[in-house]
Amino acid sequence: MDQLQEPLQPRAALAQDLQADVAIIGAGYTGLWTAYYLKRQAPDLNVVIVEAQIAGFGASGRNGGWLMGNLLGEDRLLGKLPAAQRAEGFELLHGIPDEVASVCRQEGIDCDLRKGGVLYCAARYPEQERRLREQLDAYRRLGLGEADYRWLGRDALCEQLTVANAYGALYSPHCATVQPAKLARGLARAVEKLGVRIFEQSPVLRWQPGELTTAHGRVRASWVVPAVEGYSSELPPLGKHQLAAQSLIVATEPLPADLWARIGLSRGQAFSENSRQVTYGQRSADDRLVFGARGGYRFGGRLRQDFNLSADERELRKRLFGDLFPVLRNARLTHAWGGNLGVARRFHPHMLVDRRQQVALSGGYGGEGVGASNLGGRTLAELILGRDSLLTRQPWVLKERAVTSLPRWEPEPLRWLGYNAIIRSFVLEDRLLASPHTPKWRRQMAEGLAAAMESLMH
Ligand SMILES: Cc1cc2nc3c(=O)[nH]c(=O)nc-3n(C[C@H](O)[C@H](O)[C@H](O)COP(=O)(O)OP(=O)(O)OC[C@H]3O[C@@H](n4cnc5c(N)ncnc54)[C@H](O)[C@@H]3O)c2cc1C
């Protein structure tokens, strides 16, 4: 049966005290992948997952479905390494979509996975082309060749995707698209088949090394793996190191074949429009345009609970995709949603193990965790099992480090002021560059300011 047609029947809650080898908090991709790779390598291990709502309730069940062979900040992290190690690191990252595809095949998980690559488009103003070409040069300096990233001129781009004002695009094959909720639910079933027990509707109220506590039961475990990403603020001390931000998405009704023939994306490619503000999408397997744009941060890192988007939130996204695809200006939106995601202070993920306390943690993926969480799960499994491998020797792996040693976010109101200053500079830049009437000096000034603000993020 199609996994999305199944009734959403929660699994049983934790109703008693338990003992386990590994207790995972959160049944998103990170928790599920960690459980999966642990059980595949050590079938006798007693692994339990304790989830506040249902598996996939968090960002994992509600994202934009880009399964990237990348990691946020990879260029900074791998750029520091000698060439051979750097090449190994990139290869590991680029292999993520194929690894996920292979597990999906093996476990019978149908999540509409198609590996069509990704198109980073210069689609609104000429500076986007220049910036993408600079990005390509930077990739070349890191040793990445035509097989990893290549430039598509306007005509070559149009063979894959027709956007209103195309200048060209950077294409990479290392990306697939998925239906995110199907992947989360399929994975939950796969780990259950391997013997992992998942308890749902069981919010963990507090945790410490060796133990987690819910309202109706406690799990004592040798290892504890908090995998709550965007919800870290609710589980001290994680919130000091990982902030919640929100991302919002809309989907159109299924669009007819003649419209798609004019737009493209026939192989399940992901696409983005390369402004400093996030704008990205995919054509779903059932022919909808799934389109995400812009994010948000709430004072104090407060979580957003209600993701019924307001009329303004829907309209903004509709206008943005209407600018890219004028034939879709009147397309009907049938779905709109969003979620909380986790951002680490240095804007790149961490995969951490503290063997003394027996705590392992992977997170801080920003908006790029669909693929990274697979790598995170694979890596945590190796770390917990005490193995040394290519996975555990990467610069995002922090060995023998306490969770509290992760870089901390500044206190409020600094975070709020910083976020708003950065976003305002991005909005200003985008508005000025999108207008052909903006004089050159103002374009340069706006771009310089936004670039300087962006550099503060690292
Ligand atoms: C709208 C949106 C679009 C996105 N698009 C993309 C994309 O296209 N590509 C990409 O790579 N990334 C994308 N991301 C990011 C990506 O979805 C996440 O990085 C990834 O899913 C994180 O997985 P996770 O398992 O670490 O966290 P989550 O999926 O958030 O899982 C955490 C789980 O912990 C549970 N939990 C929280 N608190 C407790 C508690 N106290 N007790 C027990 N359980 C608890 C939650 O209910 C949740 O199920 C997007 C995110 C959002 C919100």
Coordinates of C-alpha atoms and ligand atoms in Angstrom, one line a residue:
M1 CA 0.0 0.0 0.0
D2 CA 1.2 3.6 -0.7
Q3 CA 2.7 4.7 2.6
L4 CA 0.8 8.0 2.5
Q5 CA -2.6 6.2 2.1
E6 CA -2.1 4.4 5.4
P7 CA -4.0 6.0 8.3
L8 CA -1.7 7.9 10.6
Q9 CA -2.1 5.6 13.6
P10 CA 0.5 6.5 16.2
R11 CA 2.5 3.7 17.7
A12 CA 2.2 2.9 21.4
A13 CA 3.6 5.4 23.9
L14 CA 6.2 4.5 26.4
A15 CA 4.3 3.3 29.4
Q16 CA 6.9 1.7 31.6
D17 CA 10.6 1.8 32.6
L18 CA 12.9 0.1 30.1
Q19 CA 16.5 -0.8 29.8
A20 CA 18.3 -0.5 26.4
D21 CA 21.8 -0.4 24.9
V22 CA 21.0 2.8 22.9
A23 CA 18.1 5.2 23.5
I24 CA 17.4 7.7 20.8
I25 CA 15.4 10.8 21.3
G26 CA 13.4 11.7 18.2
A27 CA 12.2 9.7 15.2
G28 CA 13.3 12.0 12.4
Y29 CA 15.9 11.0 9.8
T30 CA 18.8 11.4 12.2
G31 CA 17.3 9.1 14.9
L32 CA 16.0 6.6 12.4
W33 CA 19.2 6.4 10.3
T34 CA 21.3 6.0 13.5
A35 CA 19.0 3.1 14.6
Y36 CA 19.2 1.6 11.1
Y37 CA 22.9 1.5 10.8
L38 CA 23.4 0.3 14.3
K39 CA 21.1 -2.6 13.8
R40 CA 22.5 -3.5 10.4
Q41 CA 26.0 -3.7 11.9
A42 CA 25.1 -5.0 15.4
P43 CA 21.8 -6.9 15.1
D44 CA 21.8 -7.9 18.8
L45 CA 21.9 -4.3 20.1
N46 CA 18.8 -3.3 22.0
V47 CA 17.8 0.1 20.4
V48 CA 14.8 2.1 21.3
I49 CA 13.5 5.4 19.9
V50 CA 11.3 7.7 21.9
E51 CA 9.4 10.3 19.8
A52 CA 7.3 13.2 21.1
Q53 CA 4.7 12.9 18.3
I54 CA 5.0 10.4 15.5
A55 CA 7.9 9.4 13.3
G56 CA 8.6 12.1 10.8
F57 CA 6.6 14.7 12.7
G58 CA 9.6 17.1 12.6
A59 CA 11.4 18.5 9.6
S60 CA 12.0 15.0 8.3
G61 CA 8.4 14.5 7.3
R62 CA 7.8 18.0 6.0
N63 CA 10.8 19.3 4.1
G64 CA 11.3 20.2 0.4
G65 CA 12.7 16.8 -0.6
W66 CA 16.1 17.7 -1.8
L67 CA 18.3 14.8 -1.0
M68 CA 21.7 16.4 -1.4
G69 CA 25.2 14.9 -1.7
N70 CA 26.4 17.9 0.3
L71 CA 26.8 19.3 3.7
L72 CA 26.3 22.9 4.8
G73 CA 29.7 24.5 5.1
E74 CA 31.5 21.6 3.3
D75 CA 33.8 24.0 1.4
R76 CA 35.0 25.6 4.6
L77 CA 35.4 22.2 6.4
L78 CA 37.0 20.2 3.6
G79 CA 38.9 23.2 2.2
K80 CA 41.3 23.0 5.1
L81 CA 42.4 19.5 4.4
P82 CA 45.2 18.1 2.1
A83 CA 44.0 17.4 -1.4
A84 CA 43.7 13.6 -1.1
Q85 CA 41.7 13.8 2.1
R86 CA 39.5 16.5 0.7
A87 CA 38.8 14.5 -2.3
E88 CA 37.8 11.5 -0.1
G89 CA 35.5 13.8 1.9
F90 CA 33.8 15.1 -1.2
E91 CA 33.4 11.6 -2.5
L92 CA 31.7 10.5 0.7
L93 CA 29.3 13.4 0.5
H94 CA 28.5 12.9 -3.2
G95 CA 27.7 9.3 -2.5
I96 CA 24.9 10.1 -0.1
P97 CA 22.0 10.1 -2.6
D98 CA 23.2 6.7 -4.0
E99 CA 23.5 5.3 -0.4
V100 CA 20.0 6.3 0.4
A101 CA 18.7 4.9 -2.9
S102 CA 20.4 1.6 -2.2
V103 CA 18.9 1.3 1.3
C104 CA 15.5 2.2 -0.1
R105 CA 15.8 -0.5 -2.7
Q106 CA 17.0 -3.0 -0.2
E107 CA 14.3 -2.2 2.4
G108 CA 11.4 -1.7 -0.1
I109 CA 11.0 2.0 0.8
D110 CA 9.1 3.8 -1.9
C111 CA 9.7 7.5 -1.5
D112 CA 9.6 8.6 -5.1
L113 CA 13.4 8.9 -5.1
R114 CA 14.7 10.2 -8.5
K115 CA 18.3 11.2 -9.0
G116 CA 18.0 14.0 -11.5
G117 CA 20.7 16.3 -10.1
V118 CA 20.2 20.0 -9.2
L119 CA 20.1 23.2 -11.1
Y120 CA 21.3 26.3 -9.3
C121 CA 19.8 29.0 -11.6
A122 CA 20.8 32.5 -12.3
A123 CA 17.2 33.5 -13.1
R124 CA 16.6 37.1 -12.1
Y125 CA 19.6 39.3 -12.4
P126 CA 23.1 39.2 -13.9
E127 CA 24.9 39.3 -10.6
Q128 CA 23.5 35.8 -10.0
E129 CA 25.4 34.5 -13.0
R130 CA 28.6 36.1 -11.9
R131 CA 28.3 34.7 -8.4
L132 CA 27.5 31.2 -9.6
R133 CA 30.5 31.3 -12.0
E134 CA 32.7 32.4 -9.0
Q135 CA 31.2 29.5 -7.0
L136 CA 32.2 27.2 -9.9
D137 CA 35.8 28.6 -9.8
A138 CA 35.9 28.0 -6.1
Y139 CA 34.8 24.3 -6.6
R140 CA 37.5 23.9 -9.2
R141 CA 40.1 25.2 -6.8
L142 CA 38.8 22.6 -4.3
G143 CA 39.5 19.9 -7.0
L144 CA 36.0 19.3 -8.2
G145 CA 35.7 18.8 -11.9
E146 CA 33.1 18.8 -14.7
A147 CA 31.6 15.5 -13.4
D148 CA 30.7 17.3 -10.2
Y149 CA 29.7 20.8 -11.3
R150 CA 29.3 22.2 -14.7
W151 CA 28.1 25.4 -16.2
L152 CA 25.0 25.4 -18.3
G153 CA 24.4 28.4 -20.6
R154 CA 20.9 29.7 -21.2
D155 CA 20.1 27.2 -24.0
A156 CA 21.5 24.2 -22.1
L157 CA 19.5 25.2 -19.0
C158 CA 16.3 25.5 -21.1
E159 CA 16.7 21.9 -22.2
Q160 CA 16.1 21.0 -18.5
L161 CA 14.2 23.9 -17.1
T162 CA 12.6 27.0 -18.5
V163 CA 12.6 30.0 -16.2
A164 CA 11.5 33.5 -17.3
N165 CA 14.7 35.3 -17.2
A166 CA 17.5 32.7 -17.5
Y167 CA 21.1 33.6 -17.6
G168 CA 22.4 30.1 -17.0
A169 CA 22.9 27.6 -14.2
L170 CA 25.3 25.5 -12.2
Y171 CA 24.4 21.9 -12.6
S172 CA 25.5 19.1 -10.2
P173 CA 24.4 15.4 -10.6
H174 CA 24.9 14.8 -6.8
C175 CA 21.3 15.4 -5.7
A176 CA 18.0 13.4 -5.8
T177 CA 14.5 14.4 -4.9
V178 CA 12.2 12.5 -2.6
Q179 CA 8.8 12.6 -1.0
P180 CA 10.1 13.4 2.5
A181 CA 7.2 11.9 4.6
K182 CA 7.3 8.7 2.6
L183 CA 11.0 8.4 3.4
A184 CA 10.5 9.0 7.1
R185 CA 7.6 6.6 7.4
G186 CA 9.3 3.9 5.3
L187 CA 12.5 4.2 7.4
A188 CA 10.5 3.9 10.6
R189 CA 9.0 0.7 9.3
A190 CA 12.4 -0.6 8.2
V191 CA 14.0 -0.1 11.6
E192 CA 11.1 -1.7 13.3
K193 CA 11.6 -4.8 11.1
L194 CA 15.2 -4.9 12.3
G195 CA 13.9 -5.0 15.9
V196 CA 14.1 -1.4 17.0
R197 CA 11.2 -0.4 19.3
I198 CA 9.7 3.0 18.5
F199 CA 7.5 4.7 21.1
E200 CA 5.4 7.6 19.9
Q201 CA 3.5 10.4 21.6
S202 CA 6.1 10.2 24.4
P203 CA 7.8 13.6 24.8
V204 CA 11.1 13.3 26.6
L205 CA 10.9 15.7 29.5
R206 CA 14.6 15.5 30.5
W207 CA 17.7 13.6 29.7
Q208 CA 21.2 13.0 31.0
P209 CA 23.9 10.5 30.2
G210 CA 22.5 7.0 30.7
E211 CA 18.9 8.0 31.0
L212 CA 15.8 9.7 29.6
T213 CA 12.5 10.5 31.2
T214 CA 9.0 10.8 29.8
A215 CA 5.7 11.3 31.7
H216 CA 5.0 7.6 31.9
G217 CA 8.3 5.8 31.7
R218 CA 12.0 6.1 31.8
V219 CA 14.7 4.5 29.6
R220 CA 18.0 3.6 31.1
A221 CA 20.6 3.1 28.4
S222 CA 24.3 2.7 27.9
W223 CA 24.2 5.3 25.1
V224 CA 21.8 8.2 24.7
V225 CA 21.4 9.9 21.3
P226 CA 19.5 13.2 21.3
A227 CA 18.2 13.6 17.7
V228 CA 15.8 16.5 18.1
E229 CA 17.5 19.1 15.8
G230 CA 15.0 22.1 15.5
Y231 CA 13.5 21.2 18.9
S232 CA 16.8 21.5 20.8
S233 CA 15.5 24.5 22.8
E234 CA 13.1 22.2 24.6
L235 CA 15.8 19.8 25.8
P236 CA 18.5 21.6 27.8
P237 CA 21.4 22.0 27.3
L238 CA 21.1 21.5 23.5
G239 CA 19.3 24.8 22.9
K240 CA 22.4 26.8 23.7
H241 CA 24.2 25.3 20.7
Q242 CA 21.4 24.8 18.2
L243 CA 18.8 27.4 17.2
A244 CA 15.4 26.8 15.7
A245 CA 14.6 28.6 12.4
Q246 CA 11.5 28.1 10.3
S247 CA 11.1 27.3 6.7
L248 CA 7.9 27.4 4.7
I249 CA 6.7 25.6 1.5
V250 CA 3.8 25.4 -0.8
A251 CA 2.7 22.9 -3.4
T252 CA 0.4 23.4 -6.4
E253 CA -2.2 21.0 -7.6
P254 CA -0.9 18.3 -10.0
L255 CA -0.2 20.2 -13.2
P256 CA -1.1 19.0 -16.7
A257 CA 1.5 17.4 -19.0
D258 CA 1.4 20.3 -21.5
L259 CA 2.4 22.8 -18.7
W260 CA 5.3 20.6 -17.6
A261 CA 6.3 20.3 -21.2
R262 CA 6.9 24.0 -21.2
I263 CA 8.7 24.1 -17.8
G264 CA 10.8 20.9 -17.9
L265 CA 12.2 19.1 -14.8
S266 CA 11.4 15.8 -16.5
R267 CA 13.9 13.8 -14.5
G268 CA 13.1 14.8 -11.0
Q269 CA 15.7 17.6 -10.9
A270 CA 15.8 19.9 -7.9
F271 CA 16.2 23.6 -8.7
S272 CA 16.9 26.8 -6.9
E273 CA 17.0 30.5 -7.8
N274 CA 20.3 31.8 -6.6
S275 CA 19.6 34.8 -4.5
R276 CA 21.0 34.9 -0.9
Q277 CA 17.4 34.3 0.3
V278 CA 16.4 30.7 0.0
T279 CA 14.3 29.9 -3.0
Y280 CA 14.1 26.3 -4.2
G281 CA 11.8 23.6 -5.5
Q282 CA 11.2 20.3 -7.3
R283 CA 8.6 18.7 -9.5
S284 CA 7.0 16.0 -7.4
A285 CA 6.4 12.5 -8.7
D286 CA 2.7 13.4 -9.0
D287 CA 3.5 16.5 -11.0
R288 CA 3.0 19.3 -8.5
L289 CA 5.4 22.2 -8.2
V290 CA 6.8 22.0 -4.6
F291 CA 8.3 25.4 -3.9
G292 CA 10.0 26.7 -0.7
A293 CA 11.1 30.2 -0.1
R294 CA 12.3 32.4 2.7
G295 CA 12.7 31.4 6.3
G296 CA 12.1 32.9 9.7
Y297 CA 13.6 33.2 13.1
R298 CA 11.5 34.0 16.2
F299 CA 12.8 36.0 19.2
G300 CA 14.4 33.7 21.7
G301 CA 14.5 30.9 19.2
R302 CA 10.9 30.1 20.0
L303 CA 9.5 27.2 18.0
R304 CA 6.6 27.7 15.7
Q305 CA 3.8 25.2 16.3
D306 CA 1.1 26.2 13.8
F307 CA 2.2 25.6 10.2
N308 CA -1.1 26.5 8.7
L309 CA 0.3 29.3 6.5
S310 CA -1.4 32.6 6.4
A311 CA -2.9 34.0 3.2
D312 CA 0.1 36.4 3.0
E313 CA 2.6 33.6 3.5
R314 CA 1.0 31.6 0.7
E315 CA 0.7 34.6 -1.7
L316 CA 4.4 35.6 -1.2
R317 CA 5.5 32.1 -2.3
K318 CA 3.0 32.0 -5.2
R319 CA 4.2 35.4 -6.4
L320 CA 7.8 34.3 -6.2
F321 CA 7.3 31.1 -8.3
G322 CA 5.0 33.1 -10.6
D323 CA 7.9 35.4 -11.4
L324 CA 10.1 32.4 -12.3
F325 CA 7.3 30.5 -14.2
P326 CA 4.8 33.0 -15.5
V327 CA 2.6 30.1 -16.9
L328 CA 2.0 29.1 -13.3
R329 CA 0.7 32.5 -12.1
N330 CA -2.8 31.0 -11.8
A331 CA -1.9 27.6 -10.6
R332 CA -3.9 26.6 -7.6
L333 CA -2.1 25.9 -4.3
T334 CA -3.4 22.7 -2.6
H335 CA -0.8 22.4 0.2
A336 CA 1.2 24.7 2.3
W337 CA 3.3 23.7 5.3
G338 CA 6.5 24.4 7.1
G339 CA 8.7 23.2 9.9
N340 CA 11.4 24.0 12.5
L341 CA 15.0 23.2 11.6
G342 CA 18.2 23.4 13.6
V343 CA 21.1 25.8 13.0
A344 CA 24.5 25.4 14.6
R345 CA 26.5 28.5 15.6
R346 CA 29.2 27.9 13.0
F347 CA 26.6 27.2 10.3
H348 CA 27.8 23.7 9.6
P349 CA 26.8 20.3 11.1
H350 CA 28.5 18.4 13.8
M351 CA 28.7 14.7 14.5
L352 CA 29.9 14.3 18.0
V353 CA 30.7 11.5 20.3
D354 CA 31.5 11.7 24.0
R355 CA 32.6 8.2 24.9
R356 CA 33.1 9.1 28.6
Q357 CA 29.4 10.1 29.0
Q358 CA 28.3 7.7 26.2
V359 CA 26.4 10.4 24.4
A360 CA 26.4 10.8 20.6
L361 CA 24.8 13.6 18.6
S362 CA 24.4 14.7 15.0
G363 CA 22.8 17.9 13.9
G364 CA 23.0 21.5 13.0
Y365 CA 22.2 20.7 9.3
G366 CA 20.5 24.1 8.7
G367 CA 18.1 23.6 5.8
E368 CA 20.3 20.8 4.3
G369 CA 19.6 17.8 6.5
V370 CA 17.9 15.3 4.3
G371 CA 21.1 13.8 3.0
A372 CA 23.3 15.0 5.8
S373 CA 21.2 13.1 8.4
N374 CA 21.9 9.9 6.5
L375 CA 25.6 10.6 6.8
G376 CA 25.0 11.6 10.5
G377 CA 23.2 8.3 11.2
R378 CA 26.0 6.2 9.5
T379 CA 28.7 8.2 11.4
L380 CA 27.0 7.9 14.8
A381 CA 26.6 4.2 14.4
E382 CA 30.3 3.8 13.7
L383 CA 31.2 6.1 16.6
I384 CA 29.0 4.3 19.0
L385 CA 30.3 0.9 17.9
G386 CA 33.9 2.2 18.5
R387 CA 35.0 1.9 14.8
D388 CA 37.5 4.0 13.0
S389 CA 36.7 4.6 9.4
L390 CA 36.5 7.1 6.6
L391 CA 33.2 8.3 8.1
T392 CA 34.7 9.0 11.5
R393 CA 37.7 10.8 10.2
Q394 CA 35.9 13.7 8.7
P395 CA 36.3 17.3 9.8
W396 CA 32.7 17.6 11.0
V397 CA 33.3 14.7 13.4
L398 CA 34.1 15.8 17.0
K399 CA 35.5 12.9 19.0
E400 CA 35.7 12.8 22.8
R401 CA 33.9 16.1 23.1
A402 CA 31.1 16.9 25.5
V403 CA 27.9 18.3 24.0
T404 CA 28.4 21.5 26.1
S405 CA 31.7 22.1 24.2
L406 CA 29.9 22.9 21.0
P407 CA 30.0 26.6 20.1
R408 CA 27.2 28.6 21.8
W409 CA 24.8 31.0 20.3
E410 CA 24.9 34.6 21.6
P411 CA 22.2 35.5 24.1
E412 CA 19.1 37.6 23.0
P413 CA 18.6 40.2 21.9
L414 CA 21.9 39.8 20.0
R415 CA 20.7 36.8 18.0
W416 CA 17.5 38.6 17.0
L417 CA 19.2 41.8 16.0
G418 CA 21.9 39.9 14.1
Y419 CA 19.4 37.8 12.2
N420 CA 17.3 40.8 11.3
A421 CA 20.3 42.9 10.2
I422 CA 21.5 40.0 7.9
I423 CA 18.1 39.3 6.5
R424 CA 17.4 43.0 5.8
S425 CA 20.6 43.3 3.9
F426 CA 19.6 40.2 1.8
V427 CA 16.2 41.6 1.1
L428 CA 17.6 45.0 0.1
E429 CA 20.1 43.4 -2.1
D430 CA 17.5 41.2 -3.8
R431 CA 15.2 44.2 -4.4
L432 CA 17.8 46.4 -5.8
L433 CA 19.4 43.8 -8.0
A434 CA 16.1 42.6 -9.4
S435 CA 15.4 46.1 -10.8
P436 CA 17.1 46.9 -14.1
H437 CA 16.8 50.6 -13.2
T438 CA 19.1 50.4 -10.1
P439 CA 22.3 52.3 -10.9
K440 CA 25.6 50.3 -10.9
W441 CA 27.0 52.0 -7.7
R442 CA 23.9 51.1 -5.7
R443 CA 24.0 47.5 -7.0
Q444 CA 27.6 47.2 -5.9
M445 CA 26.9 48.7 -2.5
A446 CA 23.9 46.5 -1.8
E447 CA 25.9 43.4 -2.9
G448 CA 28.9 44.4 -0.8
L449 CA 26.8 44.9 2.3
A450 CA 25.0 41.6 1.9
A451 CA 28.2 39.7 1.3
A452 CA 29.8 41.3 4.4
M453 CA 26.7 40.4 6.4
E454 CA 26.8 36.8 5.0
S455 CA 30.4 36.5 6.1
L456 CA 29.4 37.2 9.7
M457 CA 27.5 33.9 9.6
H458 CA 30.7 31.8 9.5
Ligands
LIG1 C1 10.1 23.3 5.5 C2 11.5 22.6 5.5 C3 12.1 22.3 4.3 C4 13.3 21.7 4.2 N1 13.8 21.3 3.0 C5 15.0 20.6 3.0 C6 15.4 20.0 1.7 O1 14.8 20.2 0.7 N2 16.6 19.4 1.7 C7 17.3 19.2 2.9 O2 18.4 18.6 2.8 N3 16.9 19.6 4.1 C8 15.7 20.3 4.2 N4 15.2 20.7 5.4 C9 16.0 20.3 6.6 C10 15.7 18.8 6.9 O3 14.4 18.5 6.8 C11 16.2 18.6 8.3 O4 17.6 19.0 8.5 C12 16.2 17.1 8.7 O5 14.9 16.5 8.4 C13 16.5 17.0 10.2 O6 16.2 15.7 10.6 P1 16.3 15.3 12.2 O7 15.9 13.9 12.3 O8 17.7 15.7 12.6 O9 15.3 16.3 12.8 P2 13.7 16.2 12.8 O10 13.2 15.6 11.6 O11 13.2 17.6 13.2 O12 13.3 15.2 14.0 C14 13.4 15.5 15.3 C15 12.3 14.7 16.0 O13 12.4 14.8 17.4 C16 11.1 14.8 17.9 N5 11.2 15.5 19.2 C17 11.4 16.8 19.5 N6 11.4 17.0 20.8 C18 11.3 15.8 21.4 C19 11.2 15.4 22.8 N7 11.3 16.2 23.8 N8 11.1 14.1 23.0 C20 11.0 13.2 22.0 N9 11.0 13.5 20.7 C21 11.2 14.8 20.4 C22 10.3 15.6 16.9 O14 8.9 15.4 17.1 C23 10.9 15.1 15.6 O15 10.2 14.0 15.1 C24 14.0 21.4 5.4 C25 13.4 21.7 6.7 C26 12.2 22.3 6.7 C27 11.5 22.6 8.0

